[in-house]
Structure formats: C-alpha cells, structure tokens
Amino acid sequence: MFESNTTDLLWEVFFQCTVDLDYTSRHMLLFFLYLIAFVVGLAANGVVVWVNWPQRHSSNPEVFCTLNICVSHLMVMTVMPIFLLEVMMNHVWMWGKFLCLFTNFIYEFNYYSTSFFLAYLAVERYQMVARGPAAARPWGPDEKRRRALMCAGLWIFALLLSPVLVSNVQVVEYHTPGCYLLPDRNYALWMVVITMTSFTFQFLIPGAVILTCNWLAAQALKRSPELRSSSAVDVKMYHVYSAVFIAHWLPYHIVCLLIMVDDLNPLILSCDSTNIVYYSAYVMLALSHFHYITNPVLYNFLQPGFRRSLLRLVARYVRGQTQCSAGGGVEVGVKNKVRSAAAGPRKISNASTSQSDVD
C-alpha cells in the first residue's frame, strides 16, 4: 500500500504537468526582443565603430576595447536576421546545415570575445586608476606590440572555445526541420562539457575579473579626491558596469545549469519545473542579446569624450554635404553662363509675351 502510494505520488510530481504555459505570447515576445536587439544594436554599434575607427591606434584602452567589442557585435548583426526569421517561423530552420553551423559559430565567437574584452577593459581601467593622474602612460612600439598580442590572444581563445558547442549543433527533422544543440553520442556528458565550458569561460572567470577590478577601482577613487576629480568615469559607474554584466548573463546561465541538472537526473526537477525552465530558456537567451545595446551605450554614449567626437563627426559630415551642395550649384551656374555665352545674343521672338523680351 505504501509503495503504491509512493509510486503514484512520484508519477504525479515528476511526470504529470499541471502548469499551463502561453507559447503564443512567448513567440510574440521573442520576435520583438530579437527585432529590438537587431535594429538598435546595429545602429548603436555601427555608430561606435564609425566614431572610434579613426582612433584605433590610440593609446586609450577604452577606445581599443570598445572598438573590438562593437566589431564583434556587428559580426552577430550580419546573422541576426536569420535568427529573427527563425523565431518568426517558430524555430523552423529552412537554411540548411551550413548556415545552422555558421550562425551558431558567429554567435559563440561573439559570446566569448565580448566577455574577454570587457574583462580586459576592467583590468586596464583599474591600472589607469592605480597609476594615478600624474603617471604618464608609456606608448611606444613595445606597448603597441603587447596590445596587438593581447588582442590576437583574446580573439584566438574565443575562436578555440566556439567549436565546443558548434560541433554538436545539427539540423534535425521532427515534424519540421530545426537547428538544435544535439550531441550524437554521450549526450549527457557533452551537455555537461558545453554548459560548464560556457559558464566558466564566458561568465565565471570574466565576471570575477570585472567585479574585482571595478570594485578595486571604485575603492581607490573613493579614497583619493585627487583621483576622483581627474577620473573620466564616475565612481558609481564602476558598480553599474559590474551589475549590468551580472544582470545580462546570470539568469541565462542559471537556466542552462538547471537544464544540465535535468539532463543528468530527470527526477530532480518536477514536470512543471522542467517545463518552466525550458520555456524560460528561450526568453533568457533573447534578453541576453540586449548586451548588443547596453555595451555601446554604457561604454561609449554615456562618455562625454565619445559624445564630443560624435558631434564633431556629424558636424563635419553636415558641413561637407553643405559644401558639396553649394559647390554643385556654383558649378551648374558657371556651366549655364558658359553655354549662354557660346550661343551668342538671344533672339527675340515676335510671338513672345515674356516681359524680359519686350522693350
């Protein structure tokens, strides 16, 4: 009797779902989230690259790091329309295996490289604060070479980590074709490897570096009024940088870890809990795409120096367009005068009623 009741209870808890999830509303929400991330992200990152590209050889680490971050974001913008169409078609994949692998590779590449350059930027900012305003930053061939090696190393490391997931992505046809993460062999083992690699190298290590360096920089600025007056970044902004990184990625990784736990032992989570986790996974992934917007805004548009550079470029562009228009008008006028002179004196028609032709 006891065993029968226990079995019935287990069946009811783990295998019978009672929660009713609205997939239609989620479908609409995902579409609008992807659309906003694409449109605003493309514009914001394009503007940042346009403004910072002439300064790409500058000694300023913020320009260097944000330029690399926004270039990485623009790479994702090239494949974002495919993700948008996939969401619009309710995750039906119509573009073959190559694009399934390629789009996921571009996303994973950006996924890691962005976190690496954000961590590198946090380290550079802390070093600038630690050196103080009086210490001039050396900038010569050795420093340029060191930065180039660091840049190449971060990109290559992101490149090496990307195949961990991409090699297990494939097009699978159930009722309709879909592009899924689905390892062929040792499914549970590969899901653990993929999830822990992502959690460790995209979130845990970069997050620890970002939080530590931003906290140390903020504490140094609080202790020194001289540093605080000379710093281009407000003390509170260091905490905002850390909080935004955590807010973007912690919910997503929590969901991924719960999915991994469910793969290892399906009896740990109830049926309702499992459904909620998988339901929210797509939403968390879509929300994480908003770092394409917040990164250029936080690290560029909120900085007075960037806004001044942007206004100068816009003013120069408008002035150039105005001069081109004025030059074109002068050129047309000169051509008309030359043409009139070559044609000789104007002949007056007897049938004309124009005031200029009547004596």
Coordinates of C-alpha atoms in Angstrom, one line a residue:
M1 CA 0.0 0.0 0.0
F2 CA 2.8 2.4 0.9
E3 CA 4.8 1.6 -2.2
S4 CA 1.8 2.1 -4.4
N5 CA 1.0 5.5 -2.9
T6 CA 4.7 6.5 -3.2
T7 CA 4.7 5.4 -6.9
D8 CA 1.5 7.4 -7.6
L9 CA 3.0 10.5 -5.9
L10 CA 6.2 10.2 -7.8
W11 CA 4.3 9.8 -11.1
E12 CA 2.1 12.8 -10.3
V13 CA 5.0 15.1 -9.3
F14 CA 7.6 14.2 -11.9
F15 CA 5.6 13.0 -14.9
Q16 CA 2.3 14.9 -14.8
C17 CA 2.4 18.6 -15.8
T18 CA -0.3 20.9 -14.4
V19 CA 1.1 24.3 -15.3
D20 CA -0.3 25.9 -18.5
L21 CA 2.3 28.0 -20.4
D22 CA 1.4 30.5 -23.0
Y23 CA 3.6 29.7 -26.0
T24 CA 1.8 32.1 -28.3
S25 CA 2.7 35.1 -26.1
R26 CA 6.2 33.9 -25.8
H27 CA 6.5 33.6 -29.6
M28 CA 5.4 37.3 -30.0
L29 CA 7.7 38.4 -27.1
L30 CA 10.7 36.7 -28.6
F31 CA 10.1 38.2 -32.0
F32 CA 10.0 41.8 -30.6
L33 CA 13.0 41.2 -28.4
Y34 CA 15.1 40.0 -31.3
L35 CA 13.8 42.8 -33.5
I36 CA 14.8 45.5 -31.0
A37 CA 18.2 43.9 -30.3
F38 CA 18.9 43.8 -34.1
V39 CA 17.7 47.3 -35.1
V40 CA 19.0 49.2 -32.1
G41 CA 22.2 47.1 -31.8
L42 CA 23.1 47.6 -35.5
A43 CA 22.7 51.3 -35.2
A44 CA 24.5 51.7 -31.9
N45 CA 27.4 49.5 -32.7
G46 CA 27.7 51.0 -36.2
V47 CA 28.0 54.5 -34.8
V48 CA 30.6 53.4 -32.3
V49 CA 32.8 51.8 -34.9
W50 CA 32.3 54.9 -37.2
V51 CA 33.4 57.3 -34.4
N52 CA 36.2 55.2 -32.9
W53 CA 37.8 53.7 -36.1
P54 CA 40.0 56.8 -36.8
Q55 CA 41.3 56.4 -33.2
R56 CA 42.0 52.7 -33.5
H57 CA 45.8 53.2 -33.0
S58 CA 45.2 55.4 -29.9
S59 CA 46.8 54.6 -26.6
N60 CA 43.4 54.8 -24.9
P61 CA 42.4 51.3 -23.8
E62 CA 38.7 52.2 -23.7
V63 CA 38.7 53.0 -27.4
F64 CA 40.7 49.8 -28.2
C65 CA 38.4 47.5 -26.2
T66 CA 35.1 49.1 -27.1
L67 CA 36.1 49.0 -30.8
N68 CA 36.8 45.3 -30.6
I69 CA 33.6 44.7 -28.7
C70 CA 31.4 46.6 -31.2
V71 CA 33.1 44.9 -34.2
S72 CA 32.3 41.6 -32.6
H73 CA 28.7 42.7 -32.1
L74 CA 28.4 43.8 -35.7
M75 CA 29.5 40.3 -36.8
V76 CA 26.4 38.9 -35.0
M77 CA 24.3 41.6 -36.6
T78 CA 25.1 40.0 -40.0
V79 CA 23.4 36.8 -39.0
M80 CA 20.8 38.2 -36.6
P81 CA 18.2 38.5 -39.5
I82 CA 18.4 34.7 -39.8
F83 CA 17.7 34.3 -36.0
L84 CA 14.9 36.7 -36.4
L85 CA 13.3 34.7 -39.2
E86 CA 13.8 31.5 -37.3
V87 CA 11.9 33.0 -34.3
M88 CA 9.2 34.4 -36.6
M89 CA 8.7 30.9 -38.1
N90 CA 8.5 29.3 -34.6
H91 CA 12.0 27.8 -34.8
V92 CA 11.6 26.1 -38.2
W93 CA 15.0 26.1 -39.9
M94 CA 14.9 26.5 -43.7
W95 CA 18.5 27.4 -44.5
G96 CA 20.5 24.1 -44.4
K97 CA 23.2 22.7 -42.3
F98 CA 26.0 25.1 -43.2
L99 CA 24.1 28.2 -42.1
C100 CA 23.0 26.3 -39.0
L101 CA 26.7 25.8 -38.1
F102 CA 27.9 29.2 -39.3
T103 CA 25.3 31.3 -37.5
N104 CA 25.9 29.4 -34.2
F105 CA 29.7 29.8 -34.7
I106 CA 29.4 33.6 -35.1
Y107 CA 27.2 33.8 -32.1
E108 CA 29.5 31.7 -29.9
F109 CA 32.5 33.7 -31.2
N110 CA 31.0 36.9 -30.1
Y111 CA 29.7 35.3 -26.9
Y112 CA 33.2 34.7 -25.6
S113 CA 35.1 37.5 -27.2
T114 CA 32.8 40.2 -25.7
S115 CA 33.3 38.9 -22.2
F116 CA 37.1 38.7 -22.7
F117 CA 37.4 42.3 -23.9
L118 CA 35.1 43.6 -21.1
A119 CA 37.4 41.9 -18.6
Y120 CA 40.4 43.3 -20.3
L121 CA 38.9 46.8 -20.2
A122 CA 38.2 46.4 -16.5
V123 CA 41.8 45.5 -15.9
E124 CA 43.1 48.4 -18.0
R125 CA 40.8 50.9 -16.2
Y126 CA 42.0 49.7 -12.8
Q127 CA 45.6 50.1 -13.9
M128 CA 44.9 53.6 -15.0
V129 CA 43.4 54.4 -11.6
A130 CA 46.2 52.7 -9.7
R131 CA 48.9 54.6 -11.7
G132 CA 47.2 57.9 -10.9
P133 CA 46.8 61.0 -13.0
A134 CA 50.5 62.1 -12.6
A135 CA 51.9 58.9 -14.2
A136 CA 52.1 59.2 -17.9
R137 CA 51.1 56.0 -19.8
P138 CA 54.1 54.9 -21.9
W139 CA 53.1 54.3 -25.5
G140 CA 55.7 53.1 -28.0
P141 CA 56.4 50.2 -30.2
D142 CA 56.7 47.7 -27.3
E143 CA 53.3 48.7 -25.9
K144 CA 51.7 48.6 -29.3
R145 CA 53.1 45.1 -29.9
R146 CA 52.0 44.0 -26.4
R147 CA 48.4 45.2 -27.1
A148 CA 48.4 43.6 -30.5
L149 CA 49.4 40.3 -29.0
M150 CA 46.8 40.6 -26.3
C151 CA 44.1 41.4 -28.9
A152 CA 45.1 38.4 -31.0
G153 CA 45.2 36.2 -28.0
L154 CA 41.7 37.1 -26.9
W155 CA 40.3 36.6 -30.4
I156 CA 42.1 33.2 -30.8
F157 CA 41.0 32.0 -27.4
A158 CA 37.4 32.8 -28.3
L159 CA 37.9 31.1 -31.6
L160 CA 39.1 27.9 -29.9
L161 CA 36.2 27.8 -27.5
S162 CA 33.5 28.2 -30.1
P163 CA 33.7 24.7 -31.6
V164 CA 32.8 23.1 -28.3
L165 CA 29.2 23.9 -28.9
V166 CA 29.2 24.3 -32.7
S167 CA 30.5 20.8 -33.3
N168 CA 27.4 19.4 -31.6
V169 CA 24.8 21.6 -33.5
Q170 CA 22.9 19.9 -36.3
V171 CA 19.7 20.2 -38.3
V172 CA 17.2 17.7 -37.0
E173 CA 13.7 17.0 -38.5
Y174 CA 11.0 16.1 -36.1
H175 CA 7.7 17.4 -37.5
T176 CA 9.6 20.3 -39.1
P177 CA 13.4 20.9 -39.5
G178 CA 15.1 22.7 -36.7
C179 CA 18.7 23.8 -35.8
Y180 CA 19.3 22.2 -32.4
L181 CA 22.1 21.6 -30.0
L182 CA 22.0 17.8 -30.1
P183 CA 25.2 15.7 -29.5
D184 CA 25.2 12.4 -31.3
R185 CA 27.0 10.4 -28.6
N186 CA 27.3 10.7 -24.9
Y187 CA 24.5 13.3 -24.8
A188 CA 24.6 14.0 -21.0
L189 CA 28.4 14.2 -20.9
W190 CA 28.6 16.6 -23.8
M191 CA 25.9 18.8 -22.3
V192 CA 27.9 19.0 -19.1
V193 CA 31.0 19.9 -21.0
I194 CA 29.3 22.5 -23.1
T195 CA 27.4 24.1 -20.2
M196 CA 30.4 24.2 -17.8
T197 CA 32.8 25.5 -20.5
S198 CA 30.3 28.3 -21.2
F199 CA 29.7 29.1 -17.6
T200 CA 33.4 29.1 -16.7
F201 CA 35.0 30.9 -19.6
Q202 CA 32.1 33.3 -20.6
F203 CA 30.7 34.2 -17.2
L204 CA 32.6 33.0 -14.1
I205 CA 36.2 34.0 -14.9
P206 CA 35.5 37.2 -16.9
G207 CA 32.8 38.1 -14.3
A208 CA 35.2 37.6 -11.4
V209 CA 37.8 39.8 -13.2
I210 CA 35.2 42.5 -14.0
L211 CA 33.8 42.6 -10.5
T212 CA 37.2 42.6 -8.8
C213 CA 38.8 45.3 -10.9
N214 CA 35.8 47.6 -10.9
W215 CA 35.4 47.3 -7.1
L216 CA 39.2 48.0 -6.6
A217 CA 39.0 51.0 -9.0
A218 CA 35.9 52.3 -7.2
Q219 CA 37.5 52.0 -3.8
A220 CA 40.7 53.7 -5.0
L221 CA 38.7 56.6 -6.3
K222 CA 36.7 56.9 -3.1
R223 CA 39.9 57.1 -1.0
S224 CA 41.5 59.8 -3.2
P225 CA 39.7 63.1 -4.0
E226 CA 42.5 63.8 -6.5
L227 CA 41.9 60.6 -8.4
R228 CA 38.2 61.2 -8.3
S229 CA 38.5 64.7 -9.8
S230 CA 40.7 63.5 -12.6
S231 CA 38.9 60.3 -13.5
A232 CA 36.7 60.3 -16.6
V233 CA 34.4 57.7 -15.1
D234 CA 32.2 58.3 -12.1
V235 CA 32.6 56.0 -9.1
K236 CA 29.1 54.7 -9.3
M237 CA 29.6 53.7 -13.0
Y238 CA 32.1 51.1 -12.0
H239 CA 29.4 49.3 -10.0
V240 CA 26.9 49.8 -12.8
Y241 CA 29.3 48.1 -15.2
S242 CA 29.5 45.1 -12.9
A243 CA 25.8 45.0 -12.2
V244 CA 24.9 45.1 -15.9
F245 CA 27.2 42.2 -16.7
I246 CA 25.7 40.1 -14.0
A247 CA 22.2 41.0 -14.9
H248 CA 22.7 40.1 -18.5
W249 CA 24.3 36.7 -18.0
L250 CA 23.5 35.3 -14.6
P251 CA 19.8 34.4 -15.3
Y252 CA 20.8 32.8 -18.6
H253 CA 23.5 30.6 -17.0
I254 CA 21.2 29.6 -14.1
V255 CA 18.7 28.3 -16.7
C256 CA 21.5 26.5 -18.6
L257 CA 22.7 24.9 -15.3
L258 CA 19.2 23.7 -14.5
I259 CA 18.8 22.2 -17.9
M260 CA 22.1 20.4 -17.4
V261 CA 20.9 19.1 -14.0
D262 CA 17.7 17.8 -15.6
D263 CA 19.7 16.0 -18.3
L264 CA 21.8 14.3 -15.6
N265 CA 18.9 13.3 -13.4
P266 CA 15.3 13.9 -14.7
L267 CA 13.9 13.2 -11.2
I268 CA 15.4 16.2 -9.5
L269 CA 13.0 18.7 -11.1
S270 CA 9.3 18.2 -11.3
C271 CA 7.4 18.1 -14.6
D272 CA 6.2 21.7 -14.1
S273 CA 9.6 22.9 -13.1
T274 CA 11.2 21.3 -16.1
N275 CA 8.6 22.9 -18.4
I276 CA 9.2 26.3 -16.9
V277 CA 12.9 26.0 -17.2
Y278 CA 12.8 25.1 -20.9
Y279 CA 10.1 27.7 -21.5
S280 CA 12.2 30.4 -20.0
A281 CA 15.5 29.3 -21.7
Y282 CA 14.5 31.0 -25.0
V283 CA 13.4 34.2 -23.2
M284 CA 16.7 34.4 -21.2
L285 CA 18.6 33.9 -24.5
A286 CA 16.7 36.6 -26.2
L287 CA 17.2 39.0 -23.2
S288 CA 20.9 38.3 -23.3
H289 CA 21.0 39.8 -26.8
F290 CA 20.4 43.2 -25.3
H291 CA 24.1 43.4 -24.4
Y292 CA 24.5 44.4 -28.1
I293 CA 22.7 47.6 -27.0
T294 CA 23.9 48.2 -23.4
N295 CA 27.6 47.7 -24.1
P296 CA 27.9 50.6 -26.7
V297 CA 25.6 52.8 -24.6
L298 CA 27.4 52.2 -21.3
Y299 CA 31.0 52.3 -22.6
N300 CA 30.6 54.9 -25.3
F301 CA 27.4 57.0 -25.5
L302 CA 27.5 57.8 -21.7
Q303 CA 31.1 59.1 -22.0
P304 CA 31.4 62.8 -22.6
G305 CA 34.5 62.3 -24.8
F306 CA 32.7 60.0 -27.1
R307 CA 29.7 62.3 -27.5
R308 CA 32.1 65.2 -28.4
S309 CA 33.8 63.0 -31.0
L310 CA 30.4 62.0 -32.4
L311 CA 29.2 65.6 -32.6
R312 CA 32.4 66.7 -34.3
L313 CA 32.0 63.9 -36.9
V314 CA 28.3 64.8 -37.5
A315 CA 29.1 68.5 -37.9
R316 CA 32.0 67.7 -40.3
Y317 CA 29.7 65.4 -42.3
V318 CA 26.9 68.0 -42.5
R319 CA 29.4 70.8 -43.4
G320 CA 30.8 68.6 -46.1
Q321 CA 27.4 67.8 -47.5
T322 CA 26.5 71.5 -47.5
Q323 CA 29.7 72.5 -49.3
C324 CA 29.1 69.8 -51.9
S325 CA 25.6 71.1 -52.5
A326 CA 26.8 74.7 -52.7
G327 CA 29.7 73.7 -55.0
G328 CA 27.3 71.8 -57.2
G329 CA 25.1 74.9 -57.5
V330 CA 28.0 77.1 -58.4
E331 CA 29.2 74.6 -60.9
V332 CA 25.8 74.4 -62.6
G333 CA 25.6 78.2 -62.7
V334 CA 29.0 78.6 -64.3
K335 CA 28.1 76.0 -66.9
N336 CA 24.9 77.8 -67.8
K337 CA 26.8 81.1 -68.2
V338 CA 29.4 79.5 -70.4
R339 CA 26.7 77.8 -72.5
S340 CA 24.8 81.1 -72.9
A341 CA 27.9 83.0 -74.0
A342 CA 28.7 80.3 -76.5
A343 CA 25.2 80.5 -78.0
G344 CA 25.5 84.3 -78.7
P345 CA 23.0 87.0 -78.2
R346 CA 19.5 85.9 -77.6
K347 CA 17.0 86.2 -80.4
I348 CA 13.7 87.9 -79.6
S349 CA 10.6 86.1 -80.9
N350 CA 7.7 88.3 -82.1
A351 CA 5.3 85.8 -80.6
S352 CA 6.9 86.1 -77.1
T353 CA 4.9 87.7 -74.4
S354 CA 7.8 87.5 -71.8
Q355 CA 8.4 90.8 -70.0
S356 CA 12.2 90.4 -70.5
D357 CA 11.8 90.4 -74.3
V358 CA 9.6 93.4 -74.6
D359 CA 11.3 96.8 -75.0

